[in-house]
PDB file of C-alpha atoms and ligand atoms in Angstrom:
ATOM      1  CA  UNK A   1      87.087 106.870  72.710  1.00  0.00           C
ATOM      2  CA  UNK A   2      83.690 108.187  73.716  1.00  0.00           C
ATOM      3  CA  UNK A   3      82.173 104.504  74.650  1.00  0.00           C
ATOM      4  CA  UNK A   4      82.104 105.685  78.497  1.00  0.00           C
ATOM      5  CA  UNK A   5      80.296 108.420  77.353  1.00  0.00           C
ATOM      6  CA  UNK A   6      77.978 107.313  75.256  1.00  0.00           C
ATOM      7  CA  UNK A   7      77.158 105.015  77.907  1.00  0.00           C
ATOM      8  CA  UNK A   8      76.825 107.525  80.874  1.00  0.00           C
ATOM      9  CA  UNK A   9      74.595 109.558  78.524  1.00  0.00           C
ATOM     10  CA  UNK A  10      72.346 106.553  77.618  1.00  0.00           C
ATOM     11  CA  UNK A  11      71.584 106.165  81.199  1.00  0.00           C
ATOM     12  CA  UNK A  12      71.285 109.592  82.188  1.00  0.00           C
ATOM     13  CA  UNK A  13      68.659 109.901  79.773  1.00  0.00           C
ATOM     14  CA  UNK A  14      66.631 107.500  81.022  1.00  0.00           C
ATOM     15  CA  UNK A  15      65.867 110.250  83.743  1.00  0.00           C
ATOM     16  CA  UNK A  16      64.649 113.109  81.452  1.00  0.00           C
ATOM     17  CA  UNK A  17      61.978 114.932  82.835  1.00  0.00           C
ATOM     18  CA  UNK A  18      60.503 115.529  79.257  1.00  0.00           C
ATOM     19  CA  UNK A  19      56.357 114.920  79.636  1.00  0.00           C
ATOM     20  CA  UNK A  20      55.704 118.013  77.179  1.00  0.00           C
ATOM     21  CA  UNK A  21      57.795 116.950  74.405  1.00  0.00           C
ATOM     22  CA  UNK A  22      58.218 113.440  75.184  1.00  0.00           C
ATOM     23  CA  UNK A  23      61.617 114.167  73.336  1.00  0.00           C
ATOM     24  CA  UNK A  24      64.226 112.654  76.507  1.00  0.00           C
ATOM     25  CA  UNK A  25      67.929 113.693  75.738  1.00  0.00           C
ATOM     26  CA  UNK A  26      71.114 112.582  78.006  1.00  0.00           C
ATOM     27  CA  UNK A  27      74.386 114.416  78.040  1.00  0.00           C
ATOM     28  CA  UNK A  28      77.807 113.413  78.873  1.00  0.00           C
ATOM     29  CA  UNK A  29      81.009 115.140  79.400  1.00  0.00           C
ATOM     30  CA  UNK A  30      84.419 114.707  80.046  1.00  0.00           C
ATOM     31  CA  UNK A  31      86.979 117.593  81.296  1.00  0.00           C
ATOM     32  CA  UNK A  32      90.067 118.113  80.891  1.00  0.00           C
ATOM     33  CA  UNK A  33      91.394 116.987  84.118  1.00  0.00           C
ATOM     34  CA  UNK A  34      89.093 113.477  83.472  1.00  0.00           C
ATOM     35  CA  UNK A  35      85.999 113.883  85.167  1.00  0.00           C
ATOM     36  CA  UNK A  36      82.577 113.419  84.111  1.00  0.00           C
ATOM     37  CA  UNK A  37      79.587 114.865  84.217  1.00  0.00           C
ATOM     38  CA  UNK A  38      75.959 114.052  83.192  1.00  0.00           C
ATOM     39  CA  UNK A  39      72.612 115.785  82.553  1.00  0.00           C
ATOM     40  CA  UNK A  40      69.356 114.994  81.004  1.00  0.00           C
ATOM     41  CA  UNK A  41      66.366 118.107  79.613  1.00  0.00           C
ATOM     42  CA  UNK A  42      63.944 119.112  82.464  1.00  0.00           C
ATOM     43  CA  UNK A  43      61.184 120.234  80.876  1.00  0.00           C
ATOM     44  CA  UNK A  44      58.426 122.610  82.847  1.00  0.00           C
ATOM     45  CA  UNK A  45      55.006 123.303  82.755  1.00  0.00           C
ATOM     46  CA  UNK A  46      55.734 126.861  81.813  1.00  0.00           C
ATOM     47  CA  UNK A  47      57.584 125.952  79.108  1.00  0.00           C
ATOM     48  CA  UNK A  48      60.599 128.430  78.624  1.00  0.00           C
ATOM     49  CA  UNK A  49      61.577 127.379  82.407  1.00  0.00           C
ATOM     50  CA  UNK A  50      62.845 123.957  80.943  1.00  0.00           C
ATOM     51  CA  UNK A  51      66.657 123.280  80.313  1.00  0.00           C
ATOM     52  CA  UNK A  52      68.334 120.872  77.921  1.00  0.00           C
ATOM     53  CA  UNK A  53      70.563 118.009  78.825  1.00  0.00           C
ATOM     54  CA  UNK A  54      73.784 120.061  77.700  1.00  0.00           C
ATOM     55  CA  UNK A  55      72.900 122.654  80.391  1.00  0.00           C
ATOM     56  CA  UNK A  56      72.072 120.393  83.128  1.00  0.00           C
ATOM     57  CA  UNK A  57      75.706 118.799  82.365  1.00  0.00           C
ATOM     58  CA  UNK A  58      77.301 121.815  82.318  1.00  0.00           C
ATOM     59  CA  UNK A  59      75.802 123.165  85.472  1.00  0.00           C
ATOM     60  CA  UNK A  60      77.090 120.123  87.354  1.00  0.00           C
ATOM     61  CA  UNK A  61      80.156 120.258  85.688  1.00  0.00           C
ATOM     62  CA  UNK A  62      80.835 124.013  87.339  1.00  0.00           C
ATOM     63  CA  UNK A  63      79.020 123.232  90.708  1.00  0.00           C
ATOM     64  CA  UNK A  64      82.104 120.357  91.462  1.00  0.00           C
ATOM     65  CA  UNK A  65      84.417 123.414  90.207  1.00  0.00           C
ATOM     66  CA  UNK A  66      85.468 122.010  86.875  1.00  0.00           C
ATOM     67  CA  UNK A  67      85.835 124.058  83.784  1.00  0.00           C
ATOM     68  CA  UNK A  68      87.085 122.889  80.806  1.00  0.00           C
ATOM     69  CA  UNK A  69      85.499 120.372  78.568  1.00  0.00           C
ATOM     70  CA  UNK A  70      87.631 117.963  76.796  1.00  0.00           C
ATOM     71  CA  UNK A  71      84.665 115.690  75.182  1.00  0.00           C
ATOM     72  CA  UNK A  72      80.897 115.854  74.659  1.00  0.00           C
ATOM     73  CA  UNK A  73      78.448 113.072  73.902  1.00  0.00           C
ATOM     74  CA  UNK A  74      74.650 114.015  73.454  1.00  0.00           C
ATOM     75  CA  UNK A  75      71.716 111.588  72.845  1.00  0.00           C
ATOM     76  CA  UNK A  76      68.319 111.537  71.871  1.00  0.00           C
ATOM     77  CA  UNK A  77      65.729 108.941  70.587  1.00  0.00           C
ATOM     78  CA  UNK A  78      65.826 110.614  66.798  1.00  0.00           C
ATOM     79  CA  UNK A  79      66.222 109.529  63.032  1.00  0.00           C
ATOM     80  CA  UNK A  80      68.609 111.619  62.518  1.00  0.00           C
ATOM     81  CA  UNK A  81      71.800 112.717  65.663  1.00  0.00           C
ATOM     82  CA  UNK A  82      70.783 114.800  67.845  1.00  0.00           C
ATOM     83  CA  UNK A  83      71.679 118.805  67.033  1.00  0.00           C
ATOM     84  CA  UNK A  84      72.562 120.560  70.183  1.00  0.00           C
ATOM     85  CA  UNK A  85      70.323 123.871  70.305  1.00  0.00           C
ATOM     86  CA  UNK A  86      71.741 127.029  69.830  1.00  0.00           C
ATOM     87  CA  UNK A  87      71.735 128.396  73.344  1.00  0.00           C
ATOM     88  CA  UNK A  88      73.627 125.219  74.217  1.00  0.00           C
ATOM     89  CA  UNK A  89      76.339 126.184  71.387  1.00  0.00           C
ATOM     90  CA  UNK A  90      76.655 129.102  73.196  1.00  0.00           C
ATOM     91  CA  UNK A  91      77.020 127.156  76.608  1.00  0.00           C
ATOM     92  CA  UNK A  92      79.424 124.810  75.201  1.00  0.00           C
ATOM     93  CA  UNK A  93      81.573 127.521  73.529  1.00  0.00           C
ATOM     94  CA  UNK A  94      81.681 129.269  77.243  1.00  0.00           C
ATOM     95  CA  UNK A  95      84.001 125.844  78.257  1.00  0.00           C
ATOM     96  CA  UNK A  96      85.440 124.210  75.420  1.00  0.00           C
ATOM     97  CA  UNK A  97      88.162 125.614  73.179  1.00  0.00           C
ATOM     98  CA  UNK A  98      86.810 125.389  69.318  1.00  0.00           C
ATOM     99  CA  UNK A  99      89.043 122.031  68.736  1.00  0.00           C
ATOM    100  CA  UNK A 100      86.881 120.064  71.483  1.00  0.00           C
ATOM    101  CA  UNK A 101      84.775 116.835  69.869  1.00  0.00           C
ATOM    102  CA  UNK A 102      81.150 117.072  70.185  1.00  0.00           C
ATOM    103  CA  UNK A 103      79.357 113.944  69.284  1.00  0.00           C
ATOM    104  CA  UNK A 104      75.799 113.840  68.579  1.00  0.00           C
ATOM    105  CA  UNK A 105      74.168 110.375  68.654  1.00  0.00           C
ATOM    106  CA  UNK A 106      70.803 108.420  68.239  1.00  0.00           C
ATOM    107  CA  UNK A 107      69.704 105.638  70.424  1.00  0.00           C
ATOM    108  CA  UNK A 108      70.163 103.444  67.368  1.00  0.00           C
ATOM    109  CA  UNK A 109      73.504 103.983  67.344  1.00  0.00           C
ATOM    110  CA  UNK A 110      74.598 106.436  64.761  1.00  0.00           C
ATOM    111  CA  UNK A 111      76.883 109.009  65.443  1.00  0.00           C
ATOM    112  CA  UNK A 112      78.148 112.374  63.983  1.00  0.00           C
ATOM    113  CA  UNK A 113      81.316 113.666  65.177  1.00  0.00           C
ATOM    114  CA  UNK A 114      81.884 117.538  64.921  1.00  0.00           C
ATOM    115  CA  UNK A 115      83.559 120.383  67.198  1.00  0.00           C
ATOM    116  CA  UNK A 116      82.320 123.028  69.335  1.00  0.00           C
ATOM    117  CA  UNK A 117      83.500 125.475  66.666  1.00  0.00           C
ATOM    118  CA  UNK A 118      81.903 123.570  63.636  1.00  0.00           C
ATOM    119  CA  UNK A 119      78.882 123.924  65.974  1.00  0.00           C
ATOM    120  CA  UNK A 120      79.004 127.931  66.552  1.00  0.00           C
ATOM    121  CA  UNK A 121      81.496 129.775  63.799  1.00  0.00           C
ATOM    122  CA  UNK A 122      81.837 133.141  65.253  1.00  0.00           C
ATOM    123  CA  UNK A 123      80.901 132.360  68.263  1.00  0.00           C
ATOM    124  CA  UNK A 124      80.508 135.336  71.345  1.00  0.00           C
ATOM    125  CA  UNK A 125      83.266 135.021  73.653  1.00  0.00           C
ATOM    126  CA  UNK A 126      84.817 136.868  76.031  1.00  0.00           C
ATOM    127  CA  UNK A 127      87.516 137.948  74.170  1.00  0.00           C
ATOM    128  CA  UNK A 128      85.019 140.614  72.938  1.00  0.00           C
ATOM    129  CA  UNK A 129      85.174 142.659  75.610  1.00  0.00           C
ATOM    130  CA  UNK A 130      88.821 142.966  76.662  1.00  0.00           C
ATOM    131  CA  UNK A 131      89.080 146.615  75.673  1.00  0.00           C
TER     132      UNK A 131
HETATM  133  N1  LIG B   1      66.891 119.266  74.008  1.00  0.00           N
HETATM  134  C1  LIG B   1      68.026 119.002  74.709  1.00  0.00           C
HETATM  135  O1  LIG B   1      67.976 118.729  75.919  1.00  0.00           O
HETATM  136  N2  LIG B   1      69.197 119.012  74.045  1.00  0.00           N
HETATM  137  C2  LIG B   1      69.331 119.173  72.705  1.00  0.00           C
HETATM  138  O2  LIG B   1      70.444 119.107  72.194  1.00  0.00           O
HETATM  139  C3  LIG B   1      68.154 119.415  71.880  1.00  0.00           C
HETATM  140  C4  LIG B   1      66.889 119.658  72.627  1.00  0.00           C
HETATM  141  C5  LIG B   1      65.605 119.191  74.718  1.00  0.00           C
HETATM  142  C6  LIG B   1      64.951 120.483  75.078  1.00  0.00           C
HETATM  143  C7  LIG B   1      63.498 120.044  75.224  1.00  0.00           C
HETATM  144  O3  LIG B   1      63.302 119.531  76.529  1.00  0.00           O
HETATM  145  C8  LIG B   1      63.359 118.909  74.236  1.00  0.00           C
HETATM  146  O4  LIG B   1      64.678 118.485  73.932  1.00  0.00           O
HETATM  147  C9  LIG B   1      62.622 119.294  72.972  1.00  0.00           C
HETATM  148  O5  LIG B   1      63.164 120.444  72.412  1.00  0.00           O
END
């Protein structure tokens, strides 16, 4: 199901800007109308200015005027699969009902399948503010 975007991620992470943390992530996504989208972490000498691969995907995702996620892939050279940071919960909860896969992967191969609301229970949303 995800083999397109496990592969799109692989390669996308081959362009991580990550000379800090040597630490190079890729991310994939899919949306619902079928596109994809890619993104790898840009790190930056003043550190808090870097973004993750989940952000970078996202961004390009809403710069082509796309929306909704259907499918996430994220990769990273780890033992164990990668865990998508919390601010990038919160980015993937802005797109992606609760019910959308998120899988988190190592180069090796392993893979842990969860959801965007296993990911952030509770999670802010807009809906908080419609009063
Ligand atoms: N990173 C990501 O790009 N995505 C994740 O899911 C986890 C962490 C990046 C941020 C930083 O460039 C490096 O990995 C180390 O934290």
């Amino acid at each position: 199901m995800a083999t397109d975007l496990r592969q799109a991620a692989t390669i996308v992470r081959e362009n991580a800007h990550a000379p800090y943390s040597k630490f190079h992530v890729g991310a994939a996504l899919r949306t619902r109308d079928g596109q994809m989208f890619v993104g790898c972490n840009v790190e930056n000498a003043a550190y808090p200015e870097g973004t993750c691969a989940e952000a970078g995907a996202i961004a390009a995702m809403v710069a082509a005027g796309a929306r909704e996620l259907a499918e996430v892939y994220v990769i990273a050279d780890s033992d164990m699969p990668v865990a998508p940071c919390g601010g990038c919960r919160q980015k993937l909860a802005e797109f992606g009902a609760g019910d959308v896969p998120v899988t988190m992967a190592t180069v090796e191969g392993t893979e842990q399948l969860t959801t965007i609301a296993e990911l952030l229970p509770g999670a802010f949303d807009a809906g908080f503010m419609e009063r």
